[in-house]
PDB file of N, CA and C in Angstrom:
ATOM      1  N   GLY A1194       6.784 -21.431 -18.471  1.00 51.00           N
ATOM      2  CA  GLY A1194       6.556 -19.480 -18.808  1.00 51.00           C
ATOM      3  C   GLY A1194       7.348 -19.165 -20.095  1.00 51.00           C
ATOM      4  N   HIS A1195       7.470 -17.924 -20.120  1.00 57.00           N
ATOM      5  CA  HIS A1195       8.051 -17.006 -21.372  1.00 57.00           C
ATOM      6  C   HIS A1195       8.496 -16.117 -20.941  1.00 57.00           C
ATOM      7  N   PRO A1196       9.431 -16.244 -19.977  1.00 57.00           N
ATOM      8  CA  PRO A1196      10.267 -14.951 -19.691  1.00 57.00           C
ATOM      9  C   PRO A1196      11.232 -14.116 -20.902  1.00 57.00           C
ATOM     10  N   LEU A1197      11.310 -13.029 -21.065  1.00 65.00           N
ATOM     11  CA  LEU A1197      11.484 -12.100 -22.040  1.00 65.00           C
ATOM     12  C   LEU A1197      11.175 -12.212 -23.452  1.00 65.00           C
ATOM     13  N   GLY A1198       9.829 -13.621 -23.372  1.00 68.00           N
ATOM     14  CA  GLY A1198       9.860 -14.322 -24.930  1.00 68.00           C
ATOM     15  C   GLY A1198      10.707 -15.078 -25.262  1.00 68.00           C
ATOM     16  N   LEU A1199      11.475 -15.625 -24.448  1.00 67.00           N
ATOM     17  CA  LEU A1199      11.973 -16.784 -24.640  1.00 67.00           C
ATOM     18  C   LEU A1199      10.819 -17.925 -24.544  1.00 67.00           C
ATOM     19  N   PHE A1200       9.991 -18.242 -25.360  1.00 70.00           N
ATOM     20  CA  PHE A1200       9.570 -19.715 -25.652  1.00 70.00           C
ATOM     21  C   PHE A1200       9.626 -20.646 -25.125  1.00 70.00           C
ATOM     22  N   TRP A1201       8.785 -21.448 -24.479  1.00 70.00           N
ATOM     23  CA  TRP A1201       9.290 -23.039 -23.941  1.00 70.00           C
ATOM     24  C   TRP A1201      10.526 -23.282 -23.364  1.00 70.00           C
ATOM     25  N   SER A1202      10.867 -22.577 -22.732  1.00 67.00           N
ATOM     26  CA  SER A1202      11.758 -22.713 -21.864  1.00 67.00           C
ATOM     27  C   SER A1202      11.540 -23.511 -20.712  1.00 67.00           C
ATOM     28  N   PHE A1203      12.695 -24.466 -20.253  1.00 73.00           N
ATOM     29  CA  PHE A1203      12.412 -25.271 -18.706  1.00 73.00           C
ATOM     30  C   PHE A1203      12.911 -25.687 -17.888  1.00 73.00           C
ATOM     31  N   SER A1204      13.338 -25.310 -17.035  1.00 77.00           N
ATOM     32  CA  SER A1204      14.902 -25.365 -15.864  1.00 77.00           C
ATOM     33  C   SER A1204      13.640 -26.569 -14.707  1.00 77.00           C
ATOM     34  N   ALA A1205      15.473 -26.988 -14.552  1.00 82.00           N
ATOM     35  CA  ALA A1205      15.191 -28.046 -13.350  1.00 82.00           C
ATOM     36  C   ALA A1205      15.581 -27.543 -12.176  1.00 82.00           C
ATOM     37  N   GLY A1206      14.971 -27.927 -11.048  1.00 85.00           N
ATOM     38  CA  GLY A1206      14.751 -28.035 -10.151  1.00 85.00           C
ATOM     39  C   GLY A1206      14.654 -28.650  -9.062  1.00 85.00           C
ATOM     40  N   GLU A1207      14.672 -28.996  -7.671  1.00 88.00           N
ATOM     41  CA  GLU A1207      14.347 -29.566  -6.532  1.00 88.00           C
ATOM     42  C   GLU A1207      12.924 -29.069  -5.543  1.00 88.00           C
ATOM     43  N   VAL A1208      12.183 -29.404  -5.230  1.00 90.00           N
ATOM     44  CA  VAL A1208      11.829 -29.109  -3.838  1.00 90.00           C
ATOM     45  C   VAL A1208      11.908 -28.928  -3.041  1.00 90.00           C
ATOM     46  N   ALA A1209      11.997 -28.208  -2.547  1.00 89.00           N
ATOM     47  CA  ALA A1209      12.971 -27.873  -1.385  1.00 89.00           C
ATOM     48  C   ALA A1209      12.399 -27.888  -0.501  1.00 89.00           C
ATOM     49  N   ALA A1210       9.921 -27.192   0.399  1.00 90.00           N
ATOM     50  CA  ALA A1210       9.929 -27.595   0.919  1.00 90.00           C
ATOM     51  C   ALA A1210       7.979 -27.617   0.503  1.00 90.00           C
ATOM     52  N   VAL A1211       7.742 -28.242   1.325  1.00 91.00           N
ATOM     53  CA  VAL A1211       5.623 -27.501   1.062  1.00 91.00           C
ATOM     54  C   VAL A1211       5.114 -26.959   2.344  1.00 91.00           C
ATOM     55  N   ARG A1212       4.483 -25.242   2.000  1.00 89.00           N
ATOM     56  CA  ARG A1212       5.188 -25.288   3.794  1.00 89.00           C
ATOM     57  C   ARG A1212       3.601 -23.475   3.031  1.00 89.00           C
ATOM     58  N   THR A1213       2.998 -23.597   4.467  1.00 88.00           N
ATOM     59  CA  THR A1213       2.587 -21.950   4.492  1.00 88.00           C
ATOM     60  C   THR A1213       3.581 -20.822   4.006  1.00 88.00           C
ATOM     61  N   ILE A1214       3.385 -19.756   3.772  1.00 77.00           N
ATOM     62  CA  ILE A1214       3.974 -18.542   3.739  1.00 77.00           C
ATOM     63  C   ILE A1214       3.015 -17.493   3.877  1.00 77.00           C
ATOM     64  N   ASP A1215       3.716 -16.088   4.402  1.00 78.00           N
ATOM     65  CA  ASP A1215       3.017 -15.080   4.801  1.00 78.00           C
ATOM     66  C   ASP A1215       2.090 -14.594   3.655  1.00 78.00           C
ATOM     67  N   LEU A1216       2.249 -14.756   2.071  1.00 70.00           N
ATOM     68  CA  LEU A1216       1.552 -14.139   1.091  1.00 70.00           C
ATOM     69  C   LEU A1216      -0.282 -14.438   1.464  1.00 70.00           C
ATOM     70  N   ASP A1217       0.150 -15.810   1.811  1.00 74.00           N
ATOM     71  CA  ASP A1217      -1.335 -16.105   1.840  1.00 74.00           C
ATOM     72  C   ASP A1217      -1.751 -17.445   2.646  1.00 74.00           C
ATOM     73  N   PRO A1218      -1.339 -17.391   3.650  1.00 77.00           N
ATOM     74  CA  PRO A1218      -1.620 -18.282   4.834  1.00 77.00           C
ATOM     75  C   PRO A1218      -2.791 -19.227   5.010  1.00 77.00           C
ATOM     76  N   GLU A1219      -3.374 -19.310   3.804  1.00 79.00           N
ATOM     77  CA  GLU A1219      -4.277 -20.026   3.675  1.00 79.00           C
ATOM     78  C   GLU A1219      -4.688 -20.951   1.918  1.00 79.00           C
ATOM     79  N   ILE A1220      -3.533 -21.034   1.860  1.00 83.00           N
ATOM     80  CA  ILE A1220      -2.600 -21.628   0.617  1.00 83.00           C
ATOM     81  C   ILE A1220      -1.559 -21.889   0.700  1.00 83.00           C
ATOM     82  N   VAL A1221      -1.624 -23.343   0.466  1.00 88.00           N
ATOM     83  CA  VAL A1221      -0.232 -24.033   0.535  1.00 88.00           C
ATOM     84  C   VAL A1221       0.856 -24.049  -0.781  1.00 88.00           C
ATOM     85  N   TYR A1222       2.009 -23.912  -0.210  1.00 88.00           N
ATOM     86  CA  TYR A1222       3.131 -23.453  -1.444  1.00 88.00           C
ATOM     87  C   TYR A1222       4.281 -24.660  -1.476  1.00 88.00           C
ATOM     88  N   VAL A1223       4.359 -24.828  -2.783  1.00 90.00           N
ATOM     89  CA  VAL A1223       5.563 -26.105  -3.090  1.00 90.00           C
ATOM     90  C   VAL A1223       6.633 -24.960  -3.574  1.00 90.00           C
ATOM     91  N   GLN A1224       8.149 -24.847  -2.317  1.00 89.00           N
ATOM     92  CA  GLN A1224       9.099 -23.908  -2.499  1.00 89.00           C
ATOM     93  C   GLN A1224      10.245 -25.123  -3.631  1.00 89.00           C
ATOM     94  N   THR A1225      10.786 -24.384  -4.009  1.00 88.00           N
ATOM     95  CA  THR A1225      11.040 -25.324  -5.071  1.00 88.00           C
ATOM     96  C   THR A1225      13.385 -24.349  -5.767  1.00 88.00           C
ATOM     97  N   THR A1226      13.797 -25.196  -5.789  1.00 86.00           N
ATOM     98  CA  THR A1226      14.891 -23.877  -6.224  1.00 86.00           C
ATOM     99  C   THR A1226      14.893 -24.005  -7.911  1.00 86.00           C
ATOM    100  N   ALA A1227      14.304 -24.749  -8.865  1.00 82.00           N
ATOM    101  CA  ALA A1227      14.194 -24.061  -9.869  1.00 82.00           C
ATOM    102  C   ALA A1227      13.982 -22.894 -10.029  1.00 82.00           C
ATOM    103  N   PRO A1228      14.790 -21.776 -11.073  1.00 78.00           N
ATOM    104  CA  PRO A1228      15.274 -20.349 -11.202  1.00 78.00           C
ATOM    105  C   PRO A1228      13.937 -20.532 -11.871  1.00 78.00           C
ATOM    106  N   THR A1229      13.262 -18.625 -11.073  1.00 78.00           N
ATOM    107  CA  THR A1229      12.000 -18.309 -11.431  1.00 78.00           C
ATOM    108  C   THR A1229      12.141 -16.992 -11.343  1.00 78.00           C
ATOM    109  N   SER A1230      12.278 -16.423 -12.884  1.00 75.00           N
ATOM    110  CA  SER A1230      11.773 -15.179 -13.022  1.00 75.00           C
ATOM    111  C   SER A1230      10.541 -14.211 -13.661  1.00 75.00           C
ATOM    112  N   ARG A1231      11.438 -12.829 -13.396  1.00 74.00           N
ATOM    113  CA  ARG A1231       9.459 -11.795 -13.602  1.00 74.00           C
ATOM    114  C   ARG A1231       9.367 -12.864 -15.122  1.00 74.00           C
ATOM    115  N   GLY A1232       8.195 -12.983 -15.194  1.00 74.00           N
ATOM    116  CA  GLY A1232       7.149 -13.334 -16.448  1.00 74.00           C
ATOM    117  C   GLY A1232       6.801 -14.633 -16.297  1.00 74.00           C
ATOM    118  N   ASN A1233       7.372 -15.526 -14.970  1.00 77.00           N
ATOM    119  CA  ASN A1233       6.878 -17.053 -14.729  1.00 77.00           C
ATOM    120  C   ASN A1233       5.413 -17.004 -14.347  1.00 77.00           C
ATOM    121  N   SER A1234       5.395 -15.905 -13.802  1.00 80.00           N
ATOM    122  CA  SER A1234       3.122 -16.252 -12.747  1.00 80.00           C
ATOM    123  C   SER A1234       2.617 -17.101 -13.972  1.00 80.00           C
ATOM    124  N   GLY A1235       1.894 -18.057 -13.387  1.00 83.00           N
ATOM    125  CA  GLY A1235       1.403 -18.756 -13.951  1.00 83.00           C
ATOM    126  C   GLY A1235       1.592 -20.248 -14.295  1.00 83.00           C
ATOM    127  N   CYS A1236       3.176 -20.473 -14.644  1.00 85.00           N
ATOM    128  CA  CYS A1236       3.645 -21.200 -15.583  1.00 85.00           C
ATOM    129  C   CYS A1236       3.681 -22.240 -14.934  1.00 85.00           C
ATOM    130  N   GLY A1237       3.119 -23.653 -14.853  1.00 88.00           N
ATOM    131  CA  GLY A1237       3.541 -24.922 -14.381  1.00 88.00           C
ATOM    132  C   GLY A1237       4.874 -25.474 -13.619  1.00 88.00           C
ATOM    133  N   LEU A1238       4.876 -25.986 -12.724  1.00 89.00           N
ATOM    134  CA  LEU A1238       5.707 -27.207 -11.922  1.00 89.00           C
ATOM    135  C   LEU A1238       5.315 -28.540 -12.328  1.00 89.00           C
ATOM    136  N   PHE A1239       6.517 -28.915 -12.557  1.00 90.00           N
ATOM    137  CA  PHE A1239       5.912 -30.734 -12.845  1.00 90.00           C
ATOM    138  C   PHE A1239       6.659 -31.740 -12.302  1.00 90.00           C
ATOM    139  N   ASP A1240       5.731 -32.412 -12.279  1.00 89.00           N
ATOM    140  CA  ASP A1240       6.637 -33.964 -11.800  1.00 89.00           C
ATOM    141  C   ASP A1240       7.721 -34.402 -12.655  1.00 89.00           C
ATOM    142  N   GLU A1241       8.617 -35.483 -12.616  1.00 88.00           N
ATOM    143  CA  GLU A1241       9.066 -36.453 -13.799  1.00 88.00           C
ATOM    144  C   GLU A1241       8.510 -36.869 -14.775  1.00 88.00           C
ATOM    145  N   GLN A1242       6.685 -37.234 -14.577  1.00 92.00           N
ATOM    146  CA  GLN A1242       5.895 -38.087 -14.704  1.00 92.00           C
ATOM    147  C   GLN A1242       4.748 -36.555 -15.957  1.00 92.00           C
ATOM    148  N   GLY A1243       5.339 -35.598 -15.566  1.00 88.00           N
ATOM    149  CA  GLY A1243       4.638 -34.827 -16.054  1.00 88.00           C
ATOM    150  C   GLY A1243       3.338 -34.247 -15.356  1.00 88.00           C
ATOM    151  N   GLY A1244       2.811 -34.692 -13.989  1.00 89.00           N
ATOM    152  CA  GLY A1244       1.795 -34.223 -13.306  1.00 89.00           C
ATOM    153  C   GLY A1244       2.075 -32.995 -12.885  1.00 89.00           C
ATOM    154  N   LEU A1245       1.360 -32.171 -12.757  1.00 89.00           N
ATOM    155  CA  LEU A1245       0.797 -30.629 -12.376  1.00 89.00           C
ATOM    156  C   LEU A1245       0.994 -30.683 -10.621  1.00 89.00           C
ATOM    157  N   MET A1246       2.127 -30.106 -10.464  1.00 91.00           N
ATOM    158  CA  MET A1246       2.494 -29.911  -9.059  1.00 91.00           C
ATOM    159  C   MET A1246       1.937 -28.604  -8.541  1.00 91.00           C
ATOM    160  N   GLY A1247       2.116 -27.128  -9.445  1.00 91.00           N
ATOM    161  CA  GLY A1247       1.528 -26.071  -8.673  1.00 91.00           C
ATOM    162  C   GLY A1247       1.843 -25.310  -9.742  1.00 91.00           C
ATOM    163  N   ILE A1248       1.184 -24.071  -9.657  1.00 90.00           N
ATOM    164  CA  ILE A1248       1.330 -22.954 -10.717  1.00 90.00           C
ATOM    165  C   ILE A1248       2.421 -21.892  -9.409  1.00 90.00           C
ATOM    166  N   ALA A1249       3.098 -21.244 -10.604  1.00 87.00           N
ATOM    167  CA  ALA A1249       4.407 -20.199 -10.203  1.00 87.00           C
ATOM    168  C   ALA A1249       3.529 -18.935  -9.696  1.00 87.00           C
ATOM    169  N   HIS A1250       3.739 -18.573  -8.466  1.00 81.00           N
ATOM    170  CA  HIS A1250       3.299 -17.946  -7.407  1.00 81.00           C
ATOM    171  C   HIS A1250       4.342 -16.609  -7.117  1.00 81.00           C
ATOM    172  N   ALA A1251       5.143 -16.712  -6.881  1.00 70.00           N
ATOM    173  CA  ALA A1251       6.238 -15.192  -6.063  1.00 70.00           C
ATOM    174  C   ALA A1251       7.370 -16.332  -5.693  1.00 70.00           C
ATOM    175  N   GLY A1252       8.764 -15.347  -6.575  1.00 66.00           N
ATOM    176  CA  GLY A1252       9.985 -15.445  -6.527  1.00 66.00           C
ATOM    177  C   GLY A1252      10.356 -14.767  -5.088  1.00 66.00           C
ATOM    178  N   MET A1253      11.147 -14.948  -4.514  1.00 65.00           N
ATOM    179  CA  MET A1253      11.975 -14.261  -3.577  1.00 65.00           C
ATOM    180  C   MET A1253      13.533 -13.500  -4.107  1.00 65.00           C
ATOM    181  N   PRO A1254      13.211 -12.046  -4.923  1.00 62.00           N
ATOM    182  CA  PRO A1254      14.419 -11.609  -5.313  1.00 62.00           C
ATOM    183  C   PRO A1254      16.001 -11.671  -4.186  1.00 62.00           C
ATOM    184  N   MET A1255      15.381 -11.630  -2.744  1.00 64.00           N
ATOM    185  CA  MET A1255      16.708 -11.516  -2.190  1.00 64.00           C
ATOM    186  C   MET A1255      17.135 -12.911  -1.683  1.00 64.00           C
ATOM    187  N   GLY A1256      17.035 -14.155  -2.157  1.00 62.00           N
ATOM    188  CA  GLY A1256      17.138 -15.436  -1.891  1.00 62.00           C
ATOM    189  C   GLY A1256      17.636 -16.430  -3.486  1.00 62.00           C
ATOM    190  N   SER A1257      18.885 -16.696  -3.686  1.00 64.00           N
ATOM    191  CA  SER A1257      19.108 -17.057  -4.378  1.00 64.00           C
ATOM    192  C   SER A1257      18.106 -18.930  -5.173  1.00 64.00           C
ATOM    193  N   ASN A1258      18.005 -18.324  -5.698  1.00 65.00           N
ATOM    194  CA  ASN A1258      16.624 -19.618  -6.177  1.00 65.00           C
ATOM    195  C   ASN A1258      15.922 -20.139  -5.319  1.00 65.00           C
ATOM    196  N   LEU A1259      14.959 -19.264  -5.209  1.00 76.00           N
ATOM    197  CA  LEU A1259      14.095 -18.948  -3.912  1.00 76.00           C
ATOM    198  C   LEU A1259      12.445 -18.748  -5.088  1.00 76.00           C
ATOM    199  N   ALA A1260      11.830 -20.097  -5.209  1.00 82.00           N
ATOM    200  CA  ALA A1260      10.219 -19.933  -5.170  1.00 82.00           C
ATOM    201  C   ALA A1260       9.651 -20.483  -4.940  1.00 82.00           C
ATOM    202  N   PHE A1261       8.446 -20.195  -5.208  1.00 84.00           N
ATOM    203  CA  PHE A1261       7.145 -20.838  -4.591  1.00 84.00           C
ATOM    204  C   PHE A1261       5.756 -20.900  -5.389  1.00 84.00           C
ATOM    205  N   TYR A1262       5.530 -22.137  -5.739  1.00 87.00           N
ATOM    206  CA  TYR A1262       4.254 -22.065  -6.152  1.00 87.00           C
ATOM    207  C   TYR A1262       3.083 -23.203  -5.241  1.00 87.00           C
ATOM    208  N   ILE A1263       2.031 -22.420  -6.254  1.00 87.00           N
ATOM    209  CA  ILE A1263       0.883 -22.611  -5.542  1.00 87.00           C
ATOM    210  C   ILE A1263       0.457 -24.243  -5.678  1.00 87.00           C
ATOM    211  N   HIS A1264       0.724 -24.621  -4.695  1.00 89.00           N
ATOM    212  CA  HIS A1264      -0.232 -26.916  -4.655  1.00 89.00           C
ATOM    213  C   HIS A1264      -0.947 -26.747  -5.565  1.00 89.00           C
ATOM    214  N   GLY A1265      -0.419 -27.770  -6.323  1.00 86.00           N
ATOM    215  CA  GLY A1265      -1.844 -28.643  -6.895  1.00 86.00           C
ATOM    216  C   GLY A1265      -3.532 -28.671  -6.730  1.00 86.00           C
ATOM    217  N   GLN A1266      -2.640 -29.019  -5.181  1.00 84.00           N
ATOM    218  CA  GLN A1266      -4.337 -29.671  -4.303  1.00 84.00           C
ATOM    219  C   GLN A1266      -4.865 -28.809  -3.993  1.00 84.00           C
ATOM    220  N   TYR A1267      -4.329 -27.328  -3.988  1.00 82.00           N
ATOM    221  CA  TYR A1267      -4.856 -25.609  -3.952  1.00 82.00           C
ATOM    222  C   TYR A1267      -5.212 -24.618  -4.831  1.00 82.00           C
ATOM    223  N   ILE A1268      -5.015 -24.887  -6.280  1.00 82.00           N
ATOM    224  CA  ILE A1268      -5.782 -24.199  -7.442  1.00 82.00           C
ATOM    225  C   ILE A1268      -7.113 -24.172  -7.592  1.00 82.00           C
ATOM    226  N   ASP A1269      -7.416 -25.221  -7.499  1.00 77.00           N
ATOM    227  CA  ASP A1269      -9.255 -25.191  -7.394  1.00 77.00           C
ATOM    228  C   ASP A1269     -10.212 -24.692  -6.303  1.00 77.00           C
ATOM    229  N   ALA A1270      -9.168 -24.661  -5.024  1.00 75.00           N
ATOM    230  CA  ALA A1270     -10.229 -23.644  -4.391  1.00 75.00           C
ATOM    231  C   ALA A1270      -9.589 -22.257  -4.135  1.00 75.00           C
ATOM    232  N   LEU A1271      -8.529 -21.863  -5.091  1.00 73.00           N
ATOM    233  CA  LEU A1271      -7.891 -20.338  -4.661  1.00 73.00           C
ATOM    234  C   LEU A1271      -9.230 -20.184  -6.367  1.00 73.00           C
ATOM    235  N   LEU A1272      -9.016 -20.885  -7.005  1.00 75.00           N
ATOM    236  CA  LEU A1272     -10.238 -19.844  -8.221  1.00 75.00           C
ATOM    237  C   LEU A1272     -11.331 -19.678  -7.741  1.00 75.00           C
ATOM    238  N   LYS A1273     -11.971 -20.260  -6.698  1.00 77.00           N
ATOM    239  CA  LYS A1273     -13.466 -21.014  -6.478  1.00 77.00           C
ATOM    240  C   LYS A1273     -13.406 -19.703  -5.783  1.00 77.00           C
ATOM    241  N   ARG A1274     -11.949 -19.235  -5.156  1.00 73.00           N
ATOM    242  CA  ARG A1274     -12.492 -17.802  -3.634  1.00 73.00           C
ATOM    243  C   ARG A1274     -12.138 -16.377  -4.445  1.00 73.00           C
ATOM    244  N   ARG A1275     -12.203 -16.277  -5.756  1.00 64.00           N
ATOM    245  CA  ARG A1275     -12.128 -15.611  -6.748  1.00 64.00           C
ATOM    246  C   ARG A1275     -12.665 -15.222  -7.682  1.00 64.00           C
ATOM    247  N   ASP A1276     -14.052 -16.210  -7.457  1.00 56.00           N
ATOM    248  CA  ASP A1276     -14.818 -15.699  -7.944  1.00 56.00           C
ATOM    249  C   ASP A1276     -15.931 -14.426  -7.501  1.00 56.00           C
TER     250      ASP A1276
END
């Protein structure tokens, strides 16, 4: 992502859980400790081999390093649902 115009920033983190949340219980999210800021929506979450694990969807301001990415397996289904 490019928060505050800082192009090509990268952050490291750990996958904390794979779960559904109240935002959309039909979609599975990857919860990570990688810092996520306003402006990161739509950026990718990648594994160590460069494979796409998810797309940034939401951060929780009341929790430190609490971010949710739409699981990579659900991105196509989500895009088709919005057509």
